[in-house]
mmCIF file of C-alpha atoms and ligand atoms in Angstrom:
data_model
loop_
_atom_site.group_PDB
_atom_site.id
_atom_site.type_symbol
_atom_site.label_atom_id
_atom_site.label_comp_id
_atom_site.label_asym_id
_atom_site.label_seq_id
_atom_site.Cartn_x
_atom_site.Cartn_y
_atom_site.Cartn_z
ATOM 1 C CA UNK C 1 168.433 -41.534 -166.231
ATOM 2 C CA UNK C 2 168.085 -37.554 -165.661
ATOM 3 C CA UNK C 3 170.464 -35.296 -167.394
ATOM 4 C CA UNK C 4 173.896 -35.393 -166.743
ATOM 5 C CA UNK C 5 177.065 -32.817 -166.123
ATOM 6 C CA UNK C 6 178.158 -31.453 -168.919
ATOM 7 C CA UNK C 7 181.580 -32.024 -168.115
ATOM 8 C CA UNK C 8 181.207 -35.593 -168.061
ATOM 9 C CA UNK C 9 180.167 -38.342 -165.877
ATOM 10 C CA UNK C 10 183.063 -37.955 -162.343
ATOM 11 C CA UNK C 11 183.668 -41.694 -162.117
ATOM 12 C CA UNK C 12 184.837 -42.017 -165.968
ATOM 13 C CA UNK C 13 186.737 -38.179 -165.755
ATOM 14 C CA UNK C 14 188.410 -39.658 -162.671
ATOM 15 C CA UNK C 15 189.697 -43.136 -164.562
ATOM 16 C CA UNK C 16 190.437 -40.910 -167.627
ATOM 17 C CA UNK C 17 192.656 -38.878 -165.275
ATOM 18 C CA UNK C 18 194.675 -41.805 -164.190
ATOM 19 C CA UNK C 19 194.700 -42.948 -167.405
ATOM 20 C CA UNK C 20 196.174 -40.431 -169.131
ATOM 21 C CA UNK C 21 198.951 -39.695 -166.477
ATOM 22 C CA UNK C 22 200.005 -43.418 -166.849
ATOM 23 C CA UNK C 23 200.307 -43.772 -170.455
ATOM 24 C CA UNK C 24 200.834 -40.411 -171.774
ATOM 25 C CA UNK C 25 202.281 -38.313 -168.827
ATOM 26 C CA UNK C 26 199.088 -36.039 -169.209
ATOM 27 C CA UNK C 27 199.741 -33.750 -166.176
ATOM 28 C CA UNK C 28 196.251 -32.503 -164.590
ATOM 29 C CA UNK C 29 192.968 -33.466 -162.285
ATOM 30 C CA UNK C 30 189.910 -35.284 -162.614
ATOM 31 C CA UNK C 31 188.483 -31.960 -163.130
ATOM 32 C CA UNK C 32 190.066 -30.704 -166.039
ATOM 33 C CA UNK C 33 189.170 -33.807 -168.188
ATOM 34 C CA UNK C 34 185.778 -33.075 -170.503
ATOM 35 C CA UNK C 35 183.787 -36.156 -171.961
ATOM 36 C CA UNK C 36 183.011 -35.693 -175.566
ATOM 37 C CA UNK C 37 181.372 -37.216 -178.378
ATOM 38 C CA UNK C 38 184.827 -38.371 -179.842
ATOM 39 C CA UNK C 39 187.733 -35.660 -180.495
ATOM 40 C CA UNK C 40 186.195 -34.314 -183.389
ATOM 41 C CA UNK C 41 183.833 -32.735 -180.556
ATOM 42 C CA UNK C 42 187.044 -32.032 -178.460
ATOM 43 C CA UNK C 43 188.205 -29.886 -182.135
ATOM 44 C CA UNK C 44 184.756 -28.423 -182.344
ATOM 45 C CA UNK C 45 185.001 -27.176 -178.796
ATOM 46 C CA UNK C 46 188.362 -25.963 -178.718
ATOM 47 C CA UNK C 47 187.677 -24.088 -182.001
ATOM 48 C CA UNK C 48 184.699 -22.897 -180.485
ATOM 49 C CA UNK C 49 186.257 -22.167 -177.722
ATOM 50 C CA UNK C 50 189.654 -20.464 -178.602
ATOM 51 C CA UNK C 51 189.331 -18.814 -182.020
ATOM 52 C CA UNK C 52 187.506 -15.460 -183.208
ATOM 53 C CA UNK C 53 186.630 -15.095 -187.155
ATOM 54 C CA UNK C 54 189.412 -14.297 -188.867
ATOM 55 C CA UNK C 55 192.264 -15.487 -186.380
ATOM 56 C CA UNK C 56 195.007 -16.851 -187.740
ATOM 57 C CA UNK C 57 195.819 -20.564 -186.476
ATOM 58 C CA UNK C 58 198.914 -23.164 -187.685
ATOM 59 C CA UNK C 59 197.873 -26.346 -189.159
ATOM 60 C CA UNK C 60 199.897 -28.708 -190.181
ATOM 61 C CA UNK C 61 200.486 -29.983 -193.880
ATOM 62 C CA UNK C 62 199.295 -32.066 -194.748
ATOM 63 C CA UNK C 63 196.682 -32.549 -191.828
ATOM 64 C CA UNK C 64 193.578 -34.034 -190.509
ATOM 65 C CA UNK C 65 190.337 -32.920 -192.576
ATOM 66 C CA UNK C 66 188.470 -33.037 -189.404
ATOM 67 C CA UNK C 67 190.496 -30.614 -187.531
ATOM 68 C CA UNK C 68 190.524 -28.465 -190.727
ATOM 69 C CA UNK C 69 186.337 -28.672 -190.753
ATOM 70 C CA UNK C 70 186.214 -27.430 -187.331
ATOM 71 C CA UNK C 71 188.651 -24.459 -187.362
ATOM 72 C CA UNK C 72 186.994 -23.361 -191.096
ATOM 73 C CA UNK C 73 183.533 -23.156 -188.496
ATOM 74 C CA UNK C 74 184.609 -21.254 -186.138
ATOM 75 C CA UNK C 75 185.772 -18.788 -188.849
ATOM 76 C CA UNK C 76 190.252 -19.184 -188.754
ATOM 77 C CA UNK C 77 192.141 -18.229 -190.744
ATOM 78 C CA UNK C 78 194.333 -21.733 -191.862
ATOM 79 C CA UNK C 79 197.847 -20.928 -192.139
ATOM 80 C CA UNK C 80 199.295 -24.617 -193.287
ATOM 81 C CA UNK C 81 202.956 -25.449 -191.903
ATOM 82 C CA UNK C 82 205.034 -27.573 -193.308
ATOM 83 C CA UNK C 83 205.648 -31.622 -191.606
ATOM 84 C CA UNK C 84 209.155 -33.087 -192.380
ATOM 85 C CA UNK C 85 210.642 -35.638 -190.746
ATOM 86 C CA UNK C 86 210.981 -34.004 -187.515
ATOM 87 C CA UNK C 87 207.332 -33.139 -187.278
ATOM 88 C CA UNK C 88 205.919 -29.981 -187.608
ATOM 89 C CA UNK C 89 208.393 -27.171 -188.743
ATOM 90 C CA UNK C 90 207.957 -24.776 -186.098
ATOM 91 C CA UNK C 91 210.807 -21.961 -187.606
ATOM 92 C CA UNK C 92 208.633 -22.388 -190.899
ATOM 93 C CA UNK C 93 205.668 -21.574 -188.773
ATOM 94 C CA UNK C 94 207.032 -18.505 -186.765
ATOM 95 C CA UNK C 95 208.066 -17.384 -190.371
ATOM 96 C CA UNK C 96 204.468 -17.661 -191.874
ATOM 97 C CA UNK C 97 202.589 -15.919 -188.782
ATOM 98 C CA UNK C 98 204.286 -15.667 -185.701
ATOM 99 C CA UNK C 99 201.586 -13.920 -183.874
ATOM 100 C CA UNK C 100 199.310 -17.016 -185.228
ATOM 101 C CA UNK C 101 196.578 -17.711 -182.083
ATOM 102 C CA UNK C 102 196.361 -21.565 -182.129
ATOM 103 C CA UNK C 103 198.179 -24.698 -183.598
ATOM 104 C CA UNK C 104 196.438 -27.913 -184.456
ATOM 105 C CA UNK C 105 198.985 -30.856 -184.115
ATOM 106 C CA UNK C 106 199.019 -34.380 -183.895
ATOM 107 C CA UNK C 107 203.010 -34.645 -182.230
ATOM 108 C CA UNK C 108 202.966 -38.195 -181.316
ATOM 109 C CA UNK C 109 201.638 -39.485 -184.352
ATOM 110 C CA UNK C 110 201.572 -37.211 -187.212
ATOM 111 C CA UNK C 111 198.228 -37.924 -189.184
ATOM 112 C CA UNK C 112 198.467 -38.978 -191.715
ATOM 113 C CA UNK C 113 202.599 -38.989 -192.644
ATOM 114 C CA UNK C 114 203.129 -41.026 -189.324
ATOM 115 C CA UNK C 115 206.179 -38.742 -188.162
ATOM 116 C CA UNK C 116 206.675 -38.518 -184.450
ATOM 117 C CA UNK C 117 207.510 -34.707 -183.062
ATOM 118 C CA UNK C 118 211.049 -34.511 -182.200
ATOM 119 C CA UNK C 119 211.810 -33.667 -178.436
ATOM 120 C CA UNK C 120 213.856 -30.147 -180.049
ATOM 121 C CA UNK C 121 210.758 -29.195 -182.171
ATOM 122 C CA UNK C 122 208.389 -29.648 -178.987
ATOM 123 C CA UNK C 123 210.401 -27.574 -176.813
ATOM 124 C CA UNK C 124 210.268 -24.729 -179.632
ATOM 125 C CA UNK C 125 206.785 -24.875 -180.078
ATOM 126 C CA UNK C 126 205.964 -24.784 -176.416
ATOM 127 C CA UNK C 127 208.393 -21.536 -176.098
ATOM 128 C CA UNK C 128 206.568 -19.839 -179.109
ATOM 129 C CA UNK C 129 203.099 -20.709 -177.477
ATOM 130 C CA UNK C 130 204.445 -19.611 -174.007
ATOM 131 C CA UNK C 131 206.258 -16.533 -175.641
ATOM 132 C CA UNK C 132 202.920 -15.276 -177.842
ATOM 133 C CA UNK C 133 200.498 -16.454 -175.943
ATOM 134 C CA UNK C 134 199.156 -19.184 -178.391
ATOM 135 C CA UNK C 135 197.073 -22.149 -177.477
ATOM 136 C CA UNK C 136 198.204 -25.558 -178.636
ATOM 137 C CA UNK C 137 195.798 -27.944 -179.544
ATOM 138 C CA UNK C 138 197.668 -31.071 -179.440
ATOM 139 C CA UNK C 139 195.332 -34.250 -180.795
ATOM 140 C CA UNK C 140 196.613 -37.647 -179.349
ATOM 141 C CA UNK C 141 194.117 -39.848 -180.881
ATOM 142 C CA UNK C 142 196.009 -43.143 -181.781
ATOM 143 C CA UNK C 143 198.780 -43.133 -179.257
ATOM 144 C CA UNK C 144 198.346 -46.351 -177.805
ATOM 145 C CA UNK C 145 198.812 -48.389 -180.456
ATOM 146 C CA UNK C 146 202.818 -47.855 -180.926
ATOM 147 C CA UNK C 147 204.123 -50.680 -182.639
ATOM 148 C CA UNK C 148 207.794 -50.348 -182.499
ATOM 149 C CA UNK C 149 210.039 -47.889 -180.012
ATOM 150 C CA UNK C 150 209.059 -46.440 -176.965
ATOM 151 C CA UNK C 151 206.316 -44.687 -176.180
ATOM 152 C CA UNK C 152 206.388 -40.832 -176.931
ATOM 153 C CA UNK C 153 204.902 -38.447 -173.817
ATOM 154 C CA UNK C 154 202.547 -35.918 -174.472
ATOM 155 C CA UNK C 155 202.853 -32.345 -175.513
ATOM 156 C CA UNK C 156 200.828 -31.601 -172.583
ATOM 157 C CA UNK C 157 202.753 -32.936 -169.973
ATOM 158 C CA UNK C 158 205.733 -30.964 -170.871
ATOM 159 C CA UNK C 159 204.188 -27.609 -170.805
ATOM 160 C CA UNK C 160 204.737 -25.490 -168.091
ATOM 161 C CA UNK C 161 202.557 -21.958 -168.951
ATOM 162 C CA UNK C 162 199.249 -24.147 -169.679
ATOM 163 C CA UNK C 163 199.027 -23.599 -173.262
ATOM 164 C CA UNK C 164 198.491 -27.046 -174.062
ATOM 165 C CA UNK C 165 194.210 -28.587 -174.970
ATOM 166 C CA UNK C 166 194.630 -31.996 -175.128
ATOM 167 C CA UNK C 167 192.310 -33.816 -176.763
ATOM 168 C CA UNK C 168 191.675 -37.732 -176.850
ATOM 169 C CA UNK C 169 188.993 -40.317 -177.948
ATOM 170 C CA UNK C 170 188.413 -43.658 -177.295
ATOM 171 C CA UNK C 171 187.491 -44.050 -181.360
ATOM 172 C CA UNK C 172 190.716 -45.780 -181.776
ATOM 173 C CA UNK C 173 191.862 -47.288 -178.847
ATOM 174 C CA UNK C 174 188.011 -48.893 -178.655
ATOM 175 C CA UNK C 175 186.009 -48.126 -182.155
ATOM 176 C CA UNK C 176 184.212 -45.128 -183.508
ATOM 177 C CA UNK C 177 180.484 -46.213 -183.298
ATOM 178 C CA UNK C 178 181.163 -45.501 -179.200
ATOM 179 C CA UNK C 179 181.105 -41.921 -179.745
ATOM 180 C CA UNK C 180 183.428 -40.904 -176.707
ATOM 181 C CA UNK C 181 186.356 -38.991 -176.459
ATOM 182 C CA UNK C 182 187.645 -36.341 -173.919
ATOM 183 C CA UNK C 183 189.775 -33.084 -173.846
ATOM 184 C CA UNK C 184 191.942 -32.149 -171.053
ATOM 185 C CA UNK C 185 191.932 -28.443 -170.275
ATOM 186 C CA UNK C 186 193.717 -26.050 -168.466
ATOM 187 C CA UNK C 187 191.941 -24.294 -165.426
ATOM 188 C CA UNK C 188 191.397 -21.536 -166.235
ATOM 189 C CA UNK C 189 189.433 -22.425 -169.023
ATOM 190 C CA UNK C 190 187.119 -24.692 -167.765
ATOM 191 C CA UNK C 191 184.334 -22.734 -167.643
ATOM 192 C CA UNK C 192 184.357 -21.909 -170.820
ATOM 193 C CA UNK C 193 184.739 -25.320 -172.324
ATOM 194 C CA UNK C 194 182.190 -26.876 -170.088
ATOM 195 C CA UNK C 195 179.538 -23.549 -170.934
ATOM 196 C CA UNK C 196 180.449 -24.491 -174.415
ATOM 197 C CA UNK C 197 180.197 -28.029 -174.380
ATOM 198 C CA UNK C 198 176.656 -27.576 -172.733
ATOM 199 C CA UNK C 199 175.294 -24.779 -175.093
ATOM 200 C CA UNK C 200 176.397 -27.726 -177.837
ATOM 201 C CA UNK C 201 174.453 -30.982 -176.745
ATOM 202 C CA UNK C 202 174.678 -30.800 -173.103
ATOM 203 C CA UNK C 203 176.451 -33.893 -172.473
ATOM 204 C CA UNK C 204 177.222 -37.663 -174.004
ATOM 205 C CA UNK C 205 174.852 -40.514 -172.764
ATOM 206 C CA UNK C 206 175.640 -41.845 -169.368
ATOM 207 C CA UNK C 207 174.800 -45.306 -169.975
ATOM 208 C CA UNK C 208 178.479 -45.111 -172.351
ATOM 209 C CA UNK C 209 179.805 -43.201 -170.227
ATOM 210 C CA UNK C 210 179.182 -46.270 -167.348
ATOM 211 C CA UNK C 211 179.844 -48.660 -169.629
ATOM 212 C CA UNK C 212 183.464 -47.777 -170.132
ATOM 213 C CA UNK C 213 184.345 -46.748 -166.633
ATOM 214 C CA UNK C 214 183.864 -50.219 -165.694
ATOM 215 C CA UNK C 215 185.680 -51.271 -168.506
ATOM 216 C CA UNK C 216 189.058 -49.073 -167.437
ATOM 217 C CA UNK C 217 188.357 -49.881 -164.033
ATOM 218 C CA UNK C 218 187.824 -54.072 -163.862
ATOM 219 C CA UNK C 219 191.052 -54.227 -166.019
ATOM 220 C CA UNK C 220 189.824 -55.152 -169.492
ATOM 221 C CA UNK C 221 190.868 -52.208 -171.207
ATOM 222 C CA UNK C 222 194.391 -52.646 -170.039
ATOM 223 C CA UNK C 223 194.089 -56.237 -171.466
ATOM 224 C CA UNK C 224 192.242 -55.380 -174.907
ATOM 225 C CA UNK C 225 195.141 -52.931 -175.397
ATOM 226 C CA UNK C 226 197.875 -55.212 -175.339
ATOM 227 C CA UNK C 227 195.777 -57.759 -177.291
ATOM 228 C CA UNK C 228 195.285 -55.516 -179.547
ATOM 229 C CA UNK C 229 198.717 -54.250 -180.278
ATOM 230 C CA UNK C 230 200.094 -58.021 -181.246
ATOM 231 C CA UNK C 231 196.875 -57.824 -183.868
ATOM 232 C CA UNK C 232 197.615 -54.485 -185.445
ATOM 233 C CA UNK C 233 201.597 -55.335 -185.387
ATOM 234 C CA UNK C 234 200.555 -58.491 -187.385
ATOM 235 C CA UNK C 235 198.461 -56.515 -189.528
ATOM 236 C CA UNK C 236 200.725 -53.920 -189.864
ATOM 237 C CA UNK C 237 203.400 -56.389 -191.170
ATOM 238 C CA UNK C 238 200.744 -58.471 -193.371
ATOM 239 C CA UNK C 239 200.005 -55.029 -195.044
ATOM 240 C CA UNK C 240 203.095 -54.199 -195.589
ATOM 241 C CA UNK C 241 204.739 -57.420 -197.350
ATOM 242 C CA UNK C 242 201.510 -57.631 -199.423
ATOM 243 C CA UNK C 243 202.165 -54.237 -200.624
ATOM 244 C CA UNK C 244 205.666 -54.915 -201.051
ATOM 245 C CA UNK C 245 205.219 -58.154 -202.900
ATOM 246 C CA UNK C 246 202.464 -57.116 -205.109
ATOM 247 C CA UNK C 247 203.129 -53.280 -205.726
ATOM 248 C CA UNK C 248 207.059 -53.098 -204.264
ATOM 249 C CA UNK C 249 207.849 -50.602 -207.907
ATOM 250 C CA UNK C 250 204.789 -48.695 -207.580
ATOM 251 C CA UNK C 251 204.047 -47.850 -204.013
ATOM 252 C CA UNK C 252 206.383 -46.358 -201.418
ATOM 253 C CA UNK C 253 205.509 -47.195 -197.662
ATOM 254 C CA UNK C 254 205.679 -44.453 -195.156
ATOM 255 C CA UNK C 255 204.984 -44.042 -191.434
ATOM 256 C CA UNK C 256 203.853 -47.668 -190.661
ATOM 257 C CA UNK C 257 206.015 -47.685 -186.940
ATOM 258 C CA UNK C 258 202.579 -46.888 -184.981
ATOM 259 C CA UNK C 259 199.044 -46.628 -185.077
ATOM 260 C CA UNK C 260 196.144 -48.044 -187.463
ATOM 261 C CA UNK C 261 197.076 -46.841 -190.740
ATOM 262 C CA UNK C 262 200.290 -46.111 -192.992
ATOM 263 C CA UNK C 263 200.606 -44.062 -196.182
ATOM 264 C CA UNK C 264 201.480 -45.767 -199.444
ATOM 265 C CA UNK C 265 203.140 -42.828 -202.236
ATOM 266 C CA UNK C 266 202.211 -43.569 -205.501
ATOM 267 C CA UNK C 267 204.410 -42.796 -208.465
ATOM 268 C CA UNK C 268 205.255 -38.630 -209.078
ATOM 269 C CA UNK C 269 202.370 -37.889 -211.508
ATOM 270 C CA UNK C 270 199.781 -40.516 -210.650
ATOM 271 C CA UNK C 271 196.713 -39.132 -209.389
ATOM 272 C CA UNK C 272 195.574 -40.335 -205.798
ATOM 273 C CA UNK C 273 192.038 -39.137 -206.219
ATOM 274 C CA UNK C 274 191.378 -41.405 -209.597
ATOM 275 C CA UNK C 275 193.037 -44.549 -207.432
ATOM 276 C CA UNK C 276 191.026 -44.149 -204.562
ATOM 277 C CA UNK C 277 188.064 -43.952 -206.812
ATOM 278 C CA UNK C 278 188.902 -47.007 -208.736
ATOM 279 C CA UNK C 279 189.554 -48.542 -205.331
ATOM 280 C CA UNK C 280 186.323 -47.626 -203.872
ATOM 281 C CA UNK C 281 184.138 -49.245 -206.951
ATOM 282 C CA UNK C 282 186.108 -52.645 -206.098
ATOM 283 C CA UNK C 283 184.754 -52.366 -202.596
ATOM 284 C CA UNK C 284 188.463 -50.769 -200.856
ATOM 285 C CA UNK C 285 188.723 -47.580 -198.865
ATOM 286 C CA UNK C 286 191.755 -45.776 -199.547
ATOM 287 C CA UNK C 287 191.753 -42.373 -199.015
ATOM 288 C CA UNK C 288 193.539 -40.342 -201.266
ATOM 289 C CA UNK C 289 196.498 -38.665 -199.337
ATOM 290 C CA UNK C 290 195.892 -35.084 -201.071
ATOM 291 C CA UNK C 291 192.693 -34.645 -199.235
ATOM 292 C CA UNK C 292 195.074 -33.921 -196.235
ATOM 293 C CA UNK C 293 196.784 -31.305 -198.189
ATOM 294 C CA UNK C 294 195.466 -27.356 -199.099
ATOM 295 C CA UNK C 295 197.673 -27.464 -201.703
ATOM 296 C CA UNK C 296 198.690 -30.178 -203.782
ATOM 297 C CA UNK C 297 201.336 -32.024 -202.863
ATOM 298 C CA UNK C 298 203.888 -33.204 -205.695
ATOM 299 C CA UNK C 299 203.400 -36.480 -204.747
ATOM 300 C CA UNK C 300 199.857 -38.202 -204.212
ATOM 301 C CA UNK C 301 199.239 -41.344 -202.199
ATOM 302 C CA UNK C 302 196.853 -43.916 -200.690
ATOM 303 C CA UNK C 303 195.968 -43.604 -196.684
ATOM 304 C CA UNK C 304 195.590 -47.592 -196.140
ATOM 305 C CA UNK C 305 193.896 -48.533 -192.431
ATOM 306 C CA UNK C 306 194.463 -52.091 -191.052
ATOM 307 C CA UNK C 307 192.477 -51.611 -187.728
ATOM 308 C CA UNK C 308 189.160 -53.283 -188.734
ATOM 309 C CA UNK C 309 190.722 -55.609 -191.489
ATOM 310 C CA UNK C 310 192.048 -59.241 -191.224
ATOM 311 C CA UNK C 311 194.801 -60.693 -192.458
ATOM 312 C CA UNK C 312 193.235 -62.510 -195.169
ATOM 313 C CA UNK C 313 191.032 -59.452 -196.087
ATOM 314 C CA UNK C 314 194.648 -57.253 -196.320
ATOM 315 C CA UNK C 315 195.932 -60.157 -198.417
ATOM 316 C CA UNK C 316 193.114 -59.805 -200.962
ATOM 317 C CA UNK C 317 192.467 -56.418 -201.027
ATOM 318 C CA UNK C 318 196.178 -55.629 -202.100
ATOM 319 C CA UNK C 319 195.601 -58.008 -204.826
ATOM 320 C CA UNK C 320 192.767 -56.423 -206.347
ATOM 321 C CA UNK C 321 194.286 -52.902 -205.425
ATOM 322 C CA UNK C 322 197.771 -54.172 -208.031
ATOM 323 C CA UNK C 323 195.497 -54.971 -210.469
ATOM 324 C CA UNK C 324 193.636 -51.920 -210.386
ATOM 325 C CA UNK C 325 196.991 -50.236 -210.678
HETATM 326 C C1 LIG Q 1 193.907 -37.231 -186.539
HETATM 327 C C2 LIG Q 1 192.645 -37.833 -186.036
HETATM 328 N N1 LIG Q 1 192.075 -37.312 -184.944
HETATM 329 C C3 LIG Q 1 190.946 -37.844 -184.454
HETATM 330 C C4 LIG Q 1 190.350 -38.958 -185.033
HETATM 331 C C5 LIG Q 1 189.138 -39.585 -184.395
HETATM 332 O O1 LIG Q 1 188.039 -38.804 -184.445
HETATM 333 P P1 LIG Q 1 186.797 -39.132 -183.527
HETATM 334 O O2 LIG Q 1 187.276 -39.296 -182.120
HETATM 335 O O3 LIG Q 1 185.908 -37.947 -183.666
HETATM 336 O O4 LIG Q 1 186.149 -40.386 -184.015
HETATM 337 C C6 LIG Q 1 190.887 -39.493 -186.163
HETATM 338 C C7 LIG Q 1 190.211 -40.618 -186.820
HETATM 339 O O5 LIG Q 1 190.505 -41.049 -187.882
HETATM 340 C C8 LIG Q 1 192.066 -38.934 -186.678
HETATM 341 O O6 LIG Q 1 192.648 -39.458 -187.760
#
């Protein structure tokens, strides 16, 4: 019950560790893992961390709001790169600033077009961090939750001149209200993150922290993983054949191969914003996919999650989405 280290509570850092080299080929020690409050922390602190007013850092486009809240804070300068389906286009990048000082990028999962990072577009962005000197800050928050090919490693675990902050959260992979994620950091910034991440709010309650050590360590997260993968990959389909069945002209399903949401394009011309406030007043959440773009994209769309949604609630909600349509 006294206060706790800021970088985390050792027990959890230390099953985090193992973790992490397991599933996602995360190279590094017990030491350089962080606990946060979730990885918008992990953002915050990097940001924080990395990035002077008026430095210029990638992000990609369309991207995460959150990441794009905490780089705005710390005063970047956004320079928005272009995804495709290969991932991030890295040549684009260099082209826009080559001398940027960060990237934000979610490589195994693109949020929220669902496009893994191709192995020949990591190895060029780990050569332009390497050769400039620029940090990566590569956000692997849904990665266990592949639904259909094999597992993708992490950025992290390729890179060779430490450029890599890899940040995690259990948000996802356990649920949001737990409020704890984790950022693995190279050693020679660990002072800095952990001076940072004290100066913040010291350090997230130990009580979680215990909770879910025990949890990794008895076995059961292990288990609720793959129990939870058959449930989203039922979802995942349910979602999919509704939307096919009831809106198959007038929606367009994209990156549904992983993860807890897909995106659904709407017709060229349709607004996304005027959907997904129609939606909202009949009780769905869709998020309008042009609030992950700075500019707006020619084509709008609806971000549709099935992690917290049963099969009969999909079912239903697709049918009032059509006729909302
Ligand atoms: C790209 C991305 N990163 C991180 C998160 C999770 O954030 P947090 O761990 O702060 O809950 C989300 C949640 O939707 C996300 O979409």
């Amino acid at each position: 019950m006294a206060y706790g280290d800021a970088k985390g509570y050792l027990p959890l850092r230390e099953a985090i560790a193992e973790y992490l080299g397991a599933a996602r080929a995360v190279r590094c020690e017990p030491s350089q893992i962080l606990v946060t409050t979730g990885s918008q922390q992990g953002l915050q602190l990097s940001a924080q961390v990395l990035v002077d007013a008026q430095e210029r850092v990638w992000i990609e486009e369309p991207g995460y709001p959150g990441a794009r809240q905490a780089l705005n804070m710390a005063g970047a300068r956004l320079v928005p790169v272009p995804v495709d389906h290969e991932g991030l286009n890295v040549a684009e990048g260099i082209r826009r600033a080559p001398s940027a000082h960060a990237v934000y990028i979610t490589p195994s999962h693109q949020y929220p077009l669902g496009v893994t990072m191709t192995a020949t577009r990591r190895m060029l962005l780990l050569n332009w961090a390497a050769r400039s000197g620029a940090w990566i800050i590569e956000d692997d928050y849904d990665s266990e939750y592949r639904l259909g090919g094999r597992p993708i490693a992490s950025l992290q675990g390729l890179d060779t001149d430490a450029r890599v902050i890899y940040v995690g959260t259990f948000s996802k992979v356990m649920f949001p209200a737990l409020r704890l994620g984790y950022v693995v950091v190279p050693k020679d910034l660990l002072d800095a993150f952990s001076n940072a991440r004290d100066a913040f709010d010291q350090f997230s309650s130990t009580l979680y922290q215990a909770v879910m050590t025990d949890f990794i360590s008895e076995g059961h997260f292990a288990r609720h993983i793959r129990r939870m993968r058959m449930l989203y990959v039922q979802r995942r389909r349910a979602l999919v054949e509704a939307i096919h069945k009831r809106m198959g002209g007038k929606l367009e399903v994209i990156g549904a191969e992983a993860g807890m949401h897909l995106v659904a394009l709407l017709p060229p011309g349709v607004s996304d914003v005027a959907i997904s406030r129609r939606a909202a007043e009949i009780g769905i959440s869709a998020m309008p996919l042009s609030s992950c773009y700075a500019k707006p994209p020619v084509r709008g769309g609806l971000i549709l999650g099935y992690g917290g949604t049963d099969e009969r609630q999909i079912q239903e909600g697709i049918s009032k989405l059509a006729v909302s349509l």
